[in-house]
Tab-separated table of C-alpha atoms and ligand atoms in Angstrom:
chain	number	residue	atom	x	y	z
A	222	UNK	CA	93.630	94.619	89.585
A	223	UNK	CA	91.056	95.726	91.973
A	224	UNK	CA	91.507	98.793	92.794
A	225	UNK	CA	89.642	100.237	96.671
A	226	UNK	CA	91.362	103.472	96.905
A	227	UNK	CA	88.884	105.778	95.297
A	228	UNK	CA	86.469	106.000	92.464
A	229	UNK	CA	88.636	107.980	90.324
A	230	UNK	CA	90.449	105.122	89.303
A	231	UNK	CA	87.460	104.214	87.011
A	232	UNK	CA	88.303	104.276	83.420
A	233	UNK	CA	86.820	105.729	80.606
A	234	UNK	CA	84.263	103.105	79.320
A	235	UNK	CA	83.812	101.662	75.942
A	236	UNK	CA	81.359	104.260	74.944
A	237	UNK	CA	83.881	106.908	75.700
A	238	UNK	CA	86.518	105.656	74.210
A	239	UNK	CA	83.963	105.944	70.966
A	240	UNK	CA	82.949	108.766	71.488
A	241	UNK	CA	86.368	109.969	72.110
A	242	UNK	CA	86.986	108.840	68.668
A	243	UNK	CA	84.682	110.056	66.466
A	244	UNK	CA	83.976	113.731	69.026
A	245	UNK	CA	83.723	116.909	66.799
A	246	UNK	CA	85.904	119.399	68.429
A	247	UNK	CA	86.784	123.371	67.957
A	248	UNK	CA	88.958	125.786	69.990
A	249	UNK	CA	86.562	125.585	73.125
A	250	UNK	CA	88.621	128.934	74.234
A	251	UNK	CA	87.059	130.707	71.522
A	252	UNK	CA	83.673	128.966	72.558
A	253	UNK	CA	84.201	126.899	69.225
A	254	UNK	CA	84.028	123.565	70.879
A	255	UNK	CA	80.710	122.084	69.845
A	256	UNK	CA	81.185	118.712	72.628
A	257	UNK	CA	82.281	121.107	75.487
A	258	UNK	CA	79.379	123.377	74.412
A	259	UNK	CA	76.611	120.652	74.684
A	260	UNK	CA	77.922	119.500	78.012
A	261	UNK	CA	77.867	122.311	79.715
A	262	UNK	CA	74.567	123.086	78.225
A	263	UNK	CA	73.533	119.499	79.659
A	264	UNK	CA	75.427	120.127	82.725
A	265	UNK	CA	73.684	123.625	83.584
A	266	UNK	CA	70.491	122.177	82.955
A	267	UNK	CA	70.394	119.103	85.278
A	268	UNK	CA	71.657	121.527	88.182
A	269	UNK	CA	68.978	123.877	87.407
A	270	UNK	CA	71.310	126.667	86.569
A	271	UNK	CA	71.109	129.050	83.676
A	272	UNK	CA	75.096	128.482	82.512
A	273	UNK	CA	78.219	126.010	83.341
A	274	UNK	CA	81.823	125.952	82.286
A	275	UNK	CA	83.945	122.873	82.125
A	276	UNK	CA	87.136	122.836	84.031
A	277	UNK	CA	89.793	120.340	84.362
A	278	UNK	CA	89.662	119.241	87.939
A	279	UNK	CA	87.147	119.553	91.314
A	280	UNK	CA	89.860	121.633	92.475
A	281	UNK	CA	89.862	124.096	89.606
A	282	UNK	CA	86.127	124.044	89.783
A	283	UNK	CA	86.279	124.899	93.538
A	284	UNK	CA	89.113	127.033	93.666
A	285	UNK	CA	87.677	129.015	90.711
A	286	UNK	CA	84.110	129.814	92.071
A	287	UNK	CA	85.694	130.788	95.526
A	288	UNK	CA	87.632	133.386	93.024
A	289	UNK	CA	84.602	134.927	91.466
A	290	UNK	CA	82.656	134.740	94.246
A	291	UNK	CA	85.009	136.892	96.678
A	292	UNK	CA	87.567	139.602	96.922
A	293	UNK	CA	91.302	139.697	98.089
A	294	UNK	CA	91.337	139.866	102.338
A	295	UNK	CA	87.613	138.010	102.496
A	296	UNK	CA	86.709	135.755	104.949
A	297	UNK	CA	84.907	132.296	103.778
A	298	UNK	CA	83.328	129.486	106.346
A	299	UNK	CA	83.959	125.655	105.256
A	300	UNK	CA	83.701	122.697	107.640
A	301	UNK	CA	86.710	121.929	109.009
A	302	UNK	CA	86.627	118.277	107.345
A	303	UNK	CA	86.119	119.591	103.737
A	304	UNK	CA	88.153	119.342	100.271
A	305	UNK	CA	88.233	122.976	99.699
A	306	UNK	CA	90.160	123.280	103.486
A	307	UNK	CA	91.480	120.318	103.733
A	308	UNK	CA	92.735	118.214	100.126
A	309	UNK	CA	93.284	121.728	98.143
A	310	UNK	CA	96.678	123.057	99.426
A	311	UNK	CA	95.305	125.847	100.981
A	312	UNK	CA	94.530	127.017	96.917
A	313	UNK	CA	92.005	129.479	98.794
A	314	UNK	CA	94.586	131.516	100.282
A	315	UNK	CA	97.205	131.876	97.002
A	316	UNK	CA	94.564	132.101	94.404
A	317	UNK	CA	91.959	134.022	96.226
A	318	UNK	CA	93.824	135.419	99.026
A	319	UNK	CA	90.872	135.246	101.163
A	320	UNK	CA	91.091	133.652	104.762
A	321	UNK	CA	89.083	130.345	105.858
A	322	UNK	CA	87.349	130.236	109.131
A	323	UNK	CA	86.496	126.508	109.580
A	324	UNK	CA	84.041	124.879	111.584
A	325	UNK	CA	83.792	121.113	113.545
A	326	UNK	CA	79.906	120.386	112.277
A	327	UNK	CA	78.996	118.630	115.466
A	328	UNK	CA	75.669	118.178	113.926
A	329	UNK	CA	76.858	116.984	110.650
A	330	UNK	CA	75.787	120.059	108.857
A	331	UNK	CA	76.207	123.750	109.376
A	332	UNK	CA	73.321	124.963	111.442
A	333	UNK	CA	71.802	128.319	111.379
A	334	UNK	CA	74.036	128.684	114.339
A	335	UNK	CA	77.215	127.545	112.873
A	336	UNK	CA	77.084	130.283	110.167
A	337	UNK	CA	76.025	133.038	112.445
A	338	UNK	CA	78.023	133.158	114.917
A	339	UNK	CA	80.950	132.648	112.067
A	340	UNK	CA	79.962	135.493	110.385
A	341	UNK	CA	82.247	138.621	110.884
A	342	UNK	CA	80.622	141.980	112.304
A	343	UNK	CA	81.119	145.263	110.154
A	344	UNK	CA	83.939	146.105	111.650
A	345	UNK	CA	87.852	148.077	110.565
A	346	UNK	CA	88.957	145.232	112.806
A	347	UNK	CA	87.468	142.246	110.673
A	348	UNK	CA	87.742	140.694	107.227
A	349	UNK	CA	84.569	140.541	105.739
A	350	UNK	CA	82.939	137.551	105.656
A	351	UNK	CA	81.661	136.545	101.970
A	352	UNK	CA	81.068	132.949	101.383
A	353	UNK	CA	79.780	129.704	102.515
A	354	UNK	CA	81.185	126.480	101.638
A	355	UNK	CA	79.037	123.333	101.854
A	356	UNK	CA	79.319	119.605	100.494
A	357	UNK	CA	77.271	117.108	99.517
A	358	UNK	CA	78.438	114.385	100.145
A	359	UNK	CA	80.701	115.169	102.649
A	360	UNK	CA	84.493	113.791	102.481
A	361	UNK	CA	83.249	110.844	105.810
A	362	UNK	CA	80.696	109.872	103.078
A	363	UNK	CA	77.428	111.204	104.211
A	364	UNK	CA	75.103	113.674	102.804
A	365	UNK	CA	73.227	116.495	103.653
A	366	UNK	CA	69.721	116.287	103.617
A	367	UNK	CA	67.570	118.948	101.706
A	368	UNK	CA	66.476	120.095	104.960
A	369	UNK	CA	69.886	120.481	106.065
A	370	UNK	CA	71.075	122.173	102.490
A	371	UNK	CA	67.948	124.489	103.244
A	372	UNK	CA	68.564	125.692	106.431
A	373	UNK	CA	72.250	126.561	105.823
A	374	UNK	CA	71.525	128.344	102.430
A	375	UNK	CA	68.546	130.106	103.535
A	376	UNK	CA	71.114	131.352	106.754
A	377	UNK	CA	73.936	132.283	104.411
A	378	UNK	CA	71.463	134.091	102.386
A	379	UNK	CA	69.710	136.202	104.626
A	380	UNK	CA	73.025	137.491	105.929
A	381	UNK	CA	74.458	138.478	102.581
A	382	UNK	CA	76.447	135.414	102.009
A	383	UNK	CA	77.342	133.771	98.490
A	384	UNK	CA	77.262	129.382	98.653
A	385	UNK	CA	79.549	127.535	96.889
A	386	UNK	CA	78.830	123.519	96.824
A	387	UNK	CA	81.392	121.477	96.152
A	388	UNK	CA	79.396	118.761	94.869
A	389	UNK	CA	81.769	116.096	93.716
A	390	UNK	CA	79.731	113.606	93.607
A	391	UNK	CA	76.390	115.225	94.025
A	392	UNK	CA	74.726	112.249	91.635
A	393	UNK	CA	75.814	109.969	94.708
A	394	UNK	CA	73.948	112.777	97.125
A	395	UNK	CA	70.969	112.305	94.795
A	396	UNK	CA	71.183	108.889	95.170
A	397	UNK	CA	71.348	108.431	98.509
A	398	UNK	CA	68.258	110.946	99.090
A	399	UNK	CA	66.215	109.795	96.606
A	400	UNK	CA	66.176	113.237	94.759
A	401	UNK	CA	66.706	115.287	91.701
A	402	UNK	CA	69.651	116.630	91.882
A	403	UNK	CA	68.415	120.437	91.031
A	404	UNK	CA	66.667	119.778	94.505
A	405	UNK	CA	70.038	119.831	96.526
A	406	UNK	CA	71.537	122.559	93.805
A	407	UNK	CA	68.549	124.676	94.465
A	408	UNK	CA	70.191	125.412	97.886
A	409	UNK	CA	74.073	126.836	96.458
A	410	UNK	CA	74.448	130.233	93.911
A	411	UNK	CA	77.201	127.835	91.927
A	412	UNK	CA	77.737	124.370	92.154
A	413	UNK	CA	80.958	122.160	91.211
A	414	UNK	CA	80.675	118.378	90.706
A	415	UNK	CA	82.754	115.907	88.729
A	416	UNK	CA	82.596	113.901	85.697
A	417	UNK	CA	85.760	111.924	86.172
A	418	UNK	CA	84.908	110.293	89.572
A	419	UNK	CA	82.253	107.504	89.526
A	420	UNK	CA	80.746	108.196	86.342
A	421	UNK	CA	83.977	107.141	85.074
A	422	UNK	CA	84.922	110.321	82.540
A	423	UNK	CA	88.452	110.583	82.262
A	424	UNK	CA	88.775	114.104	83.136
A	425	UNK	CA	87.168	117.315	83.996
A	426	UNK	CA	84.388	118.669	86.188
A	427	UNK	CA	81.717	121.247	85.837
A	428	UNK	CA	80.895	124.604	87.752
A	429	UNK	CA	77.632	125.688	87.185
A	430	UNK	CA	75.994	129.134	88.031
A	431	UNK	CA	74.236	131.627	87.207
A	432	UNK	CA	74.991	133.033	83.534
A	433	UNK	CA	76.317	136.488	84.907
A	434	UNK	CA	78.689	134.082	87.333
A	435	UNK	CA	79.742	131.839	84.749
A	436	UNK	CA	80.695	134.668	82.917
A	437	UNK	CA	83.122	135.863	85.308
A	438	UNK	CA	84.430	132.163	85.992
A	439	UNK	CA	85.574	132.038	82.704
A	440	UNK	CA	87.980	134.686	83.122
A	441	UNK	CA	89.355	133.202	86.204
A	442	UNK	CA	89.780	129.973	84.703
A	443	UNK	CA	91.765	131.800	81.535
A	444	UNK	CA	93.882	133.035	84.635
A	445	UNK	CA	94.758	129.838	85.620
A	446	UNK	CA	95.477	128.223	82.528
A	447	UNK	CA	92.576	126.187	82.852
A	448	UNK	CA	91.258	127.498	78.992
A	449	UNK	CA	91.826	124.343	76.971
A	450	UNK	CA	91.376	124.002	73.028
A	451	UNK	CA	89.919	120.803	71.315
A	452	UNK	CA	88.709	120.053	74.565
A	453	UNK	CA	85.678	118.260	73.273
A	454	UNK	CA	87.877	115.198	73.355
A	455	UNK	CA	87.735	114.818	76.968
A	456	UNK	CA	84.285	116.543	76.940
A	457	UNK	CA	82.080	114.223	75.052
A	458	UNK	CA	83.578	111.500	78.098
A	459	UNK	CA	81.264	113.742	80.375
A	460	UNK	CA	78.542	113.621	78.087
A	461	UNK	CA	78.602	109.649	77.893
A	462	UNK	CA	78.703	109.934	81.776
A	463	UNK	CA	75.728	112.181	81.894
A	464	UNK	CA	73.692	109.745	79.582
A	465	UNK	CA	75.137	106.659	80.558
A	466	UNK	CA	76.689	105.980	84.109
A	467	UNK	CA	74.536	107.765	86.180
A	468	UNK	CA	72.193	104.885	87.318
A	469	UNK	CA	75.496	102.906	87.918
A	470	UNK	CA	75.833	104.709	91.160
A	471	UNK	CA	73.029	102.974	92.997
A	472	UNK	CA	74.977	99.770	92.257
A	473	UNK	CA	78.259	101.168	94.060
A	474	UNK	CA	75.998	102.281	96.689
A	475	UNK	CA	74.563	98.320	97.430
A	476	UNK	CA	78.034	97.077	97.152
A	477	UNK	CA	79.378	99.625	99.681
A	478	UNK	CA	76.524	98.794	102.033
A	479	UNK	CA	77.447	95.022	101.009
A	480	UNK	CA	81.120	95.362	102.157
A	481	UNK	CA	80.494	97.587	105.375
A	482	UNK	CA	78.013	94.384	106.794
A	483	UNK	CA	80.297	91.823	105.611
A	484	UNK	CA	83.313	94.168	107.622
A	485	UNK	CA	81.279	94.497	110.520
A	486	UNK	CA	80.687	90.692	111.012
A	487	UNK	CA	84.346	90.437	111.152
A	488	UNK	CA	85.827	90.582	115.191
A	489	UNK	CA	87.856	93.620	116.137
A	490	UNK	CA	86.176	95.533	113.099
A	491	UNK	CA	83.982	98.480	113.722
A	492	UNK	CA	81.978	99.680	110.738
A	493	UNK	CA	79.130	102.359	111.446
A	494	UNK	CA	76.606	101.212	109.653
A	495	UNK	CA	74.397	104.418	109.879
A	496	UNK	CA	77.259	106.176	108.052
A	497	UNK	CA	77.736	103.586	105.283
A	498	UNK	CA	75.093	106.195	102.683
A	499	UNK	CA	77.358	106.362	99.553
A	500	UNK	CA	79.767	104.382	98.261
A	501	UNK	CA	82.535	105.088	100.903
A	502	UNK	CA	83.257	102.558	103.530
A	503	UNK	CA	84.568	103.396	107.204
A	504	UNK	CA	86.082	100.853	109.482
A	505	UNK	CA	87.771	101.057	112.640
A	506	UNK	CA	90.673	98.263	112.565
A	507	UNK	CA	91.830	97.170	115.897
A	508	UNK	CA	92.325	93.517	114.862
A	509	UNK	CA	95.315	92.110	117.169
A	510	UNK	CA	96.908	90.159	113.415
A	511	UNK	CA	96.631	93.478	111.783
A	512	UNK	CA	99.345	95.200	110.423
A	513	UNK	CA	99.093	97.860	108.029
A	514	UNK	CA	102.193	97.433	105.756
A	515	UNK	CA	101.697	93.640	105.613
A	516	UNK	CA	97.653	94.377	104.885
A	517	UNK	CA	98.773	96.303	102.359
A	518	UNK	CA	101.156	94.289	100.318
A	519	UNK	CA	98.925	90.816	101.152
A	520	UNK	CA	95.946	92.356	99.239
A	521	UNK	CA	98.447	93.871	96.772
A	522	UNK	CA	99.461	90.267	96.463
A	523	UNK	CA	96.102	89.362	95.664
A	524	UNK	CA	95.800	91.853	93.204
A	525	UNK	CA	93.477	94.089	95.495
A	526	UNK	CA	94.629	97.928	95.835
A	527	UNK	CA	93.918	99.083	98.810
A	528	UNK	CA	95.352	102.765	100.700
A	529	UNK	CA	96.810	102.605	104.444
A	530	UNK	CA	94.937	104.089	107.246
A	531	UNK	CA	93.545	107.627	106.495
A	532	UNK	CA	93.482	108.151	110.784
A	533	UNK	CA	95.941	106.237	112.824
A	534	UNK	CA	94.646	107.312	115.614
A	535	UNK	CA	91.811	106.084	114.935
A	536	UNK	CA	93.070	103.257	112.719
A	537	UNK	CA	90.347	104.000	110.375
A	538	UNK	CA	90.781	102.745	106.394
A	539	UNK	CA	88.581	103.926	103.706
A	540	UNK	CA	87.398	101.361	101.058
A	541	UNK	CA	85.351	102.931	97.622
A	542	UNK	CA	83.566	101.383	95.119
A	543	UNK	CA	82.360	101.796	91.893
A	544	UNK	CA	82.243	100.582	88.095
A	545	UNK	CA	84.623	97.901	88.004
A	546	UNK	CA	83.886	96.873	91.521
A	547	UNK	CA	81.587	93.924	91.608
A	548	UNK	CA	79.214	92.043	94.159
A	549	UNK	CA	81.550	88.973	93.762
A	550	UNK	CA	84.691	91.336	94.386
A	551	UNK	CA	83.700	91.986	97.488
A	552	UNK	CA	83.828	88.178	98.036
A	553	UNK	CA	86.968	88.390	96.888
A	554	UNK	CA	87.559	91.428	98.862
A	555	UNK	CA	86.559	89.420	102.119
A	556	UNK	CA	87.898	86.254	101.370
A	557	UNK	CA	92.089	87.792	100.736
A	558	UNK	CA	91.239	90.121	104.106
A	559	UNK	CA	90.315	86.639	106.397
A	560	UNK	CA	93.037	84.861	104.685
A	561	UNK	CA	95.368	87.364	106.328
A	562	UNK	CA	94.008	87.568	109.289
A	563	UNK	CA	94.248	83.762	109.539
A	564	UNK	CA	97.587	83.404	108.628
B	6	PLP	C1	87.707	114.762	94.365
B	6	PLP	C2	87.089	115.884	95.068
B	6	PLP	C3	87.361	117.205	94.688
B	6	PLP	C4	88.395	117.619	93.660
B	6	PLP	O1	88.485	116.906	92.550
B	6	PLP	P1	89.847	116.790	91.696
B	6	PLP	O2	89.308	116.582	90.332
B	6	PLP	O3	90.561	115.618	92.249
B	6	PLP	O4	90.610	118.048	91.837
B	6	PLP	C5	86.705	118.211	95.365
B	6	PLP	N1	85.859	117.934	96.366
B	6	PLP	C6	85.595	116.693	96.783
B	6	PLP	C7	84.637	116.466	97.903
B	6	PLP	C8	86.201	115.621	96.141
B	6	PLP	O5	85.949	114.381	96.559
């Protein structure tokens, strides 16, 4: 099976599976865990942070930071496209109890302008306003540049603002903008990002901060039952992805770019090409053969995986790649899709 949905459908490599095998573990909840130790040691350090803590999911990483970061009856600003607002079941609002005010980013990043006039005066009236949520890459596949990250950090900052980046897949960020990745984490006070997404790790994510921060996170993760015991099993997978599958990610980034030009070519099939940066492809299908039940179950046929429309509206589909997607399966790819259009 091939298998376009997303990239967390990789599987833990050969290495990991090794590693998995032979990992020393201890009760991480006691900090015993010499694996989970190391990589959040490795993880803090490549973010440029002084401390990290390994969590099970994104979402726990997320949900968690907006937690320590705020109080009960805050306000926080996200774009109105993101994870935390959008893909988390409104987590912020049961775990936190804060409110969201979200914002359309009409420049594709949130301007000095979008935070300010976001921001709540000092006022009985108003919740207070206490954190900024960014992400890079975004969920439509683009990135922020560090300009971007620098001007909304810098904003959020000078009005007494905590930032929270939900970095999921901040390596692809990096990748995109030619960058370190401390240069983009440089602009948040914590950072998530995720192990078990295209650097193929089974499980878990990281939330890095400052070591007071992490500190408190800890707690908060205890509090959501997120404090796991011979958890270096599933840590030393994020390790291997550290090490191992981080220069995979310019490959899923050519074969993205491959499969958005071979797409556009295609009549009735709008691709922007300027928003092809990661390894997330957007396409517009307004083919007059196109069905897309009988899409579905024809690549399905053809043992390619593929989700229905994420707008239909729009009738736009989202195709991922990474390890395990090939150059030559996006032949493949191409080949099953004009087959059914021909039929
Ligand atoms: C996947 C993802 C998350 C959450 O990750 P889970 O591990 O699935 O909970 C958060 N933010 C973004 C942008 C993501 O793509």
């Amino acid at each position: 099976m091939f298998d376009f949905r997303s990239d967390t459908v990789t599987l833990p490599t050969d290495l990991m599976r090794k590693a998995m095998f032979e990992a020393v573990v201890g009760d991480d909840v006691y900090g015993d865990d010499p694996s989970v130790n190391k990589l959040e040691h490795m993880a803090a350090e490549i973010m440029g942070k002084e401390a990290a803590l390994f969590v099970p999911s994104g979402t726990m990483g997320n949900q968690i930071a907006i937690m320590t970061h705020t109080q009960m009856g805050d306000e926080i600003i996200a774009d109105k496209e993101s994870h935390v607002f959008k893909y988390e079941a409104g987590a912020y609002a049961r775990l936190s109890g804060v409110s969201i005010c979200t914002q359309v980013l009409e420049k594709g990043y949130f301007t000095e302008n979008d935070i300010i006039k976001n921001i709540r005066a000092d006022d009985a009236h108003f919740p207070r306003t206490s954190l900024l949520c960014l992400e890079n890459p975004k969920t439509n596949g683009m990135t922020l540049s560090i300009t971007q990250m620098k001007e909304s950090y810098e904003t959020a900052k000078a009005h007494g603002l905590r930032v929270h980046l939900d970095g999921a897949r901040i390596f692809n960020a990096a990748c995109y903008l030619e960058v370190d990745v401390k240069e983009i984490a440089q602009y948040c006070d914590s950072v998530m990002f995720c192990v078990s997404k295209g650097l193929c790790a089974p499980v878990g994510s990281l939330l890095c901060g400052s070591a007071e921060f992490i500190k408190r996170a800890r707690r908060m993760r205890k509090i959501l039952g997120g404090g796991m015991r011979q958890a270096g099993v599933i840590a030393v997978c994020g390790i291997v992805a550290l090490e191992t599958m981080i220069e995979n990610i310019k490959t899923d980034h050519e074969n993205a770019r491959y499969l958005a030009q071979e797409l556009s070519k295609i009549d009735h099939f709008d691709v922007n090409l300027d928003q092809i940066q990661t390894n997330m492809v957007f396409v517009d299908i307004h083919h007059p053969k196109f069905n897309e039940e009988s899409f579905i179950s024809h690549m399905l046929k053809n043992e390619i995986k593929v989700y229905g429309a994420i707008n239909r509206i729009t009738n736009t589909y989202r195709f991922v790649t990474h390890y395990g997607i090939e150059h030559s399966t996006i032949d493949l790819f191409i080949d099953r899709l004009k087959e059914y259009l021909n039929r």
